[in-house]
Amino acid sequence: MLLIGIGAGDPEYVTQQAIRALNEVDVFFVMEKGACKDDLVALRREVCERFIADESYRIVAVRDPERDRTATAYASAVDDWRRERARIWERLICDELADDGVGAILVWGDPSLYDSTLTIIDAILAAGRVRFGVEVIPGISAIAALCARHAIALNRVGEAVHITTGRRLAREGLPPNAPDVVVMLDAHCAFAALRGEELDVYWGAYLGTPDEILVAGALDDVSDEIERVRGAARERKGWIMDTYLLRRRVT
């Protein structure tokens, strides 16, 4: 089984290693997330059509199980969702992939960064009902794309970088000793509570796609703009993927 990172949204982010791997695949397994996210599946299909020379491959698509986003026990809800995903993928691998076949899952961004695919594959293998080898092909992450689009370095000289989620930022605030904090999966604009903290923000949504939006500046000055454009974009498309870097200002 190949887990192929295809980058943050632009087909040109697909690496030469990924192209080599794409051309070895017999069956691609795709989770569809509903009509509002059809363009996520469309990108995967575009990558296949653009880079695979032999058209004998198959794409097996199945509806992604719903996750309870209102559950009080967030971690338990995520675990339940992952178990259901593992059950579906295990069945598809058994039913759709020959014993000597090569299967693949195309992972948005990089498989090692805030993506559940590796965890789910590990769970399938741990259950022991099916066996296969796993190769991971890294991809250009949303963090790398964000820094490139803003033309900034991720870290400052000799300094640490902290990567967290919007949920943890809202609950715990900024880590006291981290000069640079990357925030992912922030559905509720946790940065808004940090006004007055002498921070700069570098924000991006739909990175690498035609819908890409970038905003940068002092957090106190641009936080309202980010909330406005983020809300409008989500309303327009039905979904949003955004990432941002919070940088403590040097005084």
XYZ file of C-alpha atoms in Angstrom:
251
model
C 0.000 0.000 0.000
C 1.350 3.395 -1.008
C 0.418 6.509 0.946
C 1.256 9.274 -1.486
C 1.453 12.885 -0.369
C 0.222 15.023 -3.266
C 0.894 18.441 -1.747
C -1.265 21.241 -0.468
C -3.444 21.807 -3.529
C -1.448 22.691 -6.638
C -0.804 19.669 -8.916
C 2.651 21.142 -9.528
C 3.443 20.380 -5.878
C 3.462 16.675 -6.808
C 7.062 15.457 -6.557
C 9.008 13.254 -8.948
C 8.978 10.510 -6.311
C 5.196 10.753 -6.099
C 4.881 10.556 -9.899
C 6.995 7.399 -9.905
C 4.754 5.913 -7.222
C 1.545 6.938 -9.018
C 2.616 4.930 -12.052
C 3.000 1.762 -9.972
C -0.568 1.747 -8.671
C -3.336 -0.629 -9.724
C -6.112 0.676 -7.456
C -6.569 4.080 -5.812
C -8.839 4.229 -2.766
C -10.678 7.535 -2.336
C -12.939 8.734 0.470
C -15.633 11.080 -0.844
C -16.756 13.775 1.596
C -20.020 14.847 -0.011
C -21.012 17.267 -2.750
C -19.601 20.373 -1.072
C -16.128 18.842 -1.136
C -16.215 17.362 -4.637
C -13.242 19.506 -5.624
C -11.044 17.587 -3.154
C -11.795 14.376 -5.039
C -11.500 16.194 -8.376
C -7.951 17.230 -7.534
C -6.997 13.621 -6.870
C -8.498 12.568 -10.196
C -6.665 15.416 -11.942
C -3.363 14.282 -10.443
C -3.940 10.761 -11.751
C -4.931 11.923 -15.228
C -2.015 14.325 -15.432
C 0.828 12.109 -14.254
C -0.076 8.453 -14.930
C 0.974 7.161 -18.326
C -0.956 3.846 -18.316
C -4.722 4.256 -17.972
C -5.292 0.730 -16.660
C -5.540 1.862 -13.021
C -8.868 1.942 -11.191
C -10.274 4.447 -8.706
C -12.492 2.974 -5.997
C -14.461 5.687 -4.225
C -16.578 5.306 -1.102
C -18.422 7.802 1.076
C -16.432 8.956 4.093
C -18.228 8.078 7.346
C -19.682 11.028 9.193
C -17.880 12.249 12.304
C -19.860 13.573 15.248
C -18.555 17.128 15.478
C -20.933 18.014 18.313
C -19.759 15.296 20.699
C -18.583 16.471 24.112
C -15.905 13.762 24.145
C -13.942 14.981 21.118
C -11.187 12.331 21.287
C -13.707 9.495 21.535
C -15.637 10.815 18.540
C -12.439 10.938 16.480
C -11.517 7.395 17.580
C -14.958 6.122 16.522
C -14.606 7.831 13.135
C -11.159 6.351 12.584
C -12.346 2.844 13.487
C -15.158 3.115 10.954
C -12.722 4.366 8.320
C -10.392 1.431 9.101
C -13.287 -1.018 8.707
C -14.197 0.442 5.312
C -10.641 0.509 3.996
C -9.956 -3.013 5.214
C -13.009 -4.277 3.330
C -12.054 -2.397 0.160
C -8.480 -3.680 0.253
C -9.738 -7.253 0.611
C -12.423 -6.930 -2.068
C -10.815 -4.676 -4.664
C -7.057 -5.369 -4.582
C -5.434 -8.535 -5.921
C -2.896 -10.306 -3.724
C -0.071 -9.072 -5.947
C -1.664 -5.686 -6.653
C -0.512 -2.234 -5.583
C -3.017 -0.030 -3.828
C -2.677 3.638 -2.938
C -4.289 6.417 -0.967
C -3.613 9.959 -2.133
C -3.092 12.180 0.883
C -3.619 15.926 0.736
C -0.428 17.666 1.896
C 1.916 15.276 3.703
C 0.872 11.939 5.279
C 2.916 12.602 8.434
C 1.373 15.944 9.429
C -2.115 16.210 10.949
C -3.513 13.439 8.796
C -5.155 10.259 10.082
C -4.246 7.926 7.214
C -1.124 6.408 8.793
C -2.939 5.805 12.080
C -5.804 4.057 10.276
C -3.479 1.886 8.210
C -1.615 0.901 11.394
C -4.948 -0.107 12.948
C -5.807 -2.302 9.960
C -2.466 -4.064 10.140
C -2.705 -4.470 13.918
C -6.072 -6.253 13.524
C -4.224 -8.920 11.557
C -6.992 -9.854 9.130
C -5.089 -8.560 6.098
C -1.384 -8.086 5.494
C 0.443 -5.692 3.205
C 3.569 -3.578 3.091
C 3.396 0.183 3.451
C 5.471 2.863 1.728
C 4.987 6.550 2.510
C 5.751 9.191 -0.109
C 6.138 12.642 1.496
C 4.351 15.649 0.082
C 4.599 19.429 0.310
C 2.673 20.286 3.463
C 0.290 23.173 4.048
C 2.919 24.657 6.368
C 5.567 24.619 3.650
C 3.117 26.105 1.145
C 2.045 28.797 3.624
C 5.602 29.955 4.224
C 6.419 29.878 0.527
C 3.379 31.934 -0.435
C 4.159 34.547 2.226
C 7.911 34.405 1.387
C 8.908 33.857 5.022
C 11.035 31.357 6.894
C 9.162 29.051 9.259
C 11.609 29.596 12.117
C 13.902 32.362 13.244
C 17.604 31.738 13.852
C 18.117 29.194 16.599
C 14.484 29.376 17.688
C 11.837 26.695 18.144
C 8.572 26.323 16.251
C 5.448 25.015 17.971
C 2.727 23.291 15.912
C -0.727 22.995 17.437
C -4.448 23.001 16.666
C -7.065 25.687 17.010
C -8.810 23.598 19.679
C -5.675 23.458 21.828
C -4.847 27.119 21.229
C -8.318 28.105 22.446
C -7.985 25.920 25.530
C -4.339 26.506 26.465
C -3.351 29.787 24.859
C 0.065 30.477 23.387
C 2.951 28.372 24.698
C 4.975 30.833 26.828
C 8.384 30.015 25.344
C 7.460 29.547 21.687
C 8.256 32.578 19.520
C 6.582 31.049 16.463
C 3.383 28.991 16.571
C 1.758 27.239 13.605
C -1.958 26.603 14.028
C -3.902 24.032 12.028
C -7.514 22.847 12.110
C -8.845 26.061 13.635
C -12.574 26.003 12.948
C -13.423 28.803 15.370
C -10.747 31.478 14.806
C -8.993 30.975 18.143
C -6.511 33.688 17.183
C -9.187 36.322 17.834
C -8.716 35.890 21.592
C -5.028 36.832 21.278
C -5.471 40.460 20.291
C -3.108 42.685 22.254
C -0.391 40.009 22.426
C 2.038 41.810 20.048
C 1.736 39.136 17.382
C 2.049 39.082 13.615
C -0.035 36.557 11.693
C 0.521 34.875 8.331
C -2.728 33.199 7.282
C -3.657 31.185 4.220
C -6.666 29.200 3.018
C -7.056 26.796 0.070
C -3.297 26.995 -0.375
C -2.066 26.133 -3.858
C -5.550 26.192 -5.407
C -7.264 28.789 -7.602
C -9.294 29.799 -4.512
C -6.191 30.590 -2.432
C -6.562 33.470 0.059
C -3.639 35.093 1.900
C -3.699 37.644 4.705
C -0.724 38.901 6.710
C -0.019 41.669 9.187
C -0.240 42.615 12.828
C -2.872 40.381 14.416
C -4.640 43.348 15.997
C -5.003 44.931 12.552
C -6.045 41.945 10.418
C -7.872 39.493 12.698
C -11.276 40.957 11.778
C -10.406 40.724 8.082
C -9.382 37.064 8.442
C -12.641 36.225 10.196
C -14.616 38.052 7.500
C -12.932 36.505 4.461
C -12.822 33.095 6.102
C -16.536 33.160 6.850
C -17.394 34.329 3.344
C -15.200 31.671 1.716
C -16.666 28.882 3.819
C -20.166 30.026 3.019
C -19.352 30.128 -0.677
C -17.617 26.740 -0.952
C -19.149 24.815 1.933
C -15.758 23.951 3.420
C -12.415 25.545 4.212
C -8.893 24.391 4.984
C -6.666 27.091 6.439
C -3.389 27.335 8.315
C -1.566 30.209 9.948
C 1.647 31.196 11.677
C 1.595 33.401 14.758
C 4.901 35.210 15.278
C 5.780 37.108 18.431
C 7.014 40.555 17.541
C 10.594 41.327 18.544
C 10.775 44.541 20.560
